[in-house]
Steps between C-alpha positions, in 0.01 A plus 500: 500500500604859419605721762179670624491875597476558889151545621390569847260253649226648707502264819170474653302632201228276380599300213128498351147514558385174659253299286551686158839403350591849491847587611631809680871409482743321248749262652801605291594766250399444136806333283321678196526828654308710741130550419416866463277712718244663308147602541241245403129551447316356807173307442400406852198694613417504870351170597682307242761229564767714338414805715543301815842363364629843432354620841654206678852583322457873602410393856831295530707781353329770756559273794852408407649826394226768592567843330862451460692443181577121440708301246327307217725209587297168477151657444312372230506731192154393378344595843702818511394604132134495581532767767792689356462853419203512719507337850890424451731777400890537430659623831788640285581758244709268273250188533647195283206266421727231427666497827472266798635789713252751384328707792115485488253637764135495559291814382310503828210750404432317154534155661251585785258592262532211273518217773431627843471133613860495441576722804292319757719299771364172349428390161256192463590276215 
């Protein structure tokens, strides 16, 4: 196997949403290159399974990192991309969307409007 780029593993962060097969983290760096972070359209409306998954991911982010910037690391790009540009934003001026070291942060005002349930102490799966 080729030398993979270094990637911070966020210990204690949930690996995914139970019962769905949806992952929140990846096990190892992508040998084909880092998946770019980019805003993707979100189709999950409140009350749908997709909305619950996005809300659970944001809940995990908020309760793990709070309002502080965090490194992308082993967080799944697909999950980030569905929130990127709205609830998750770059935390640095020279944001590199293809770096595992890129800093992100939660746009709390937007996130609280879109996913108020993510800020509760407990998120029921």
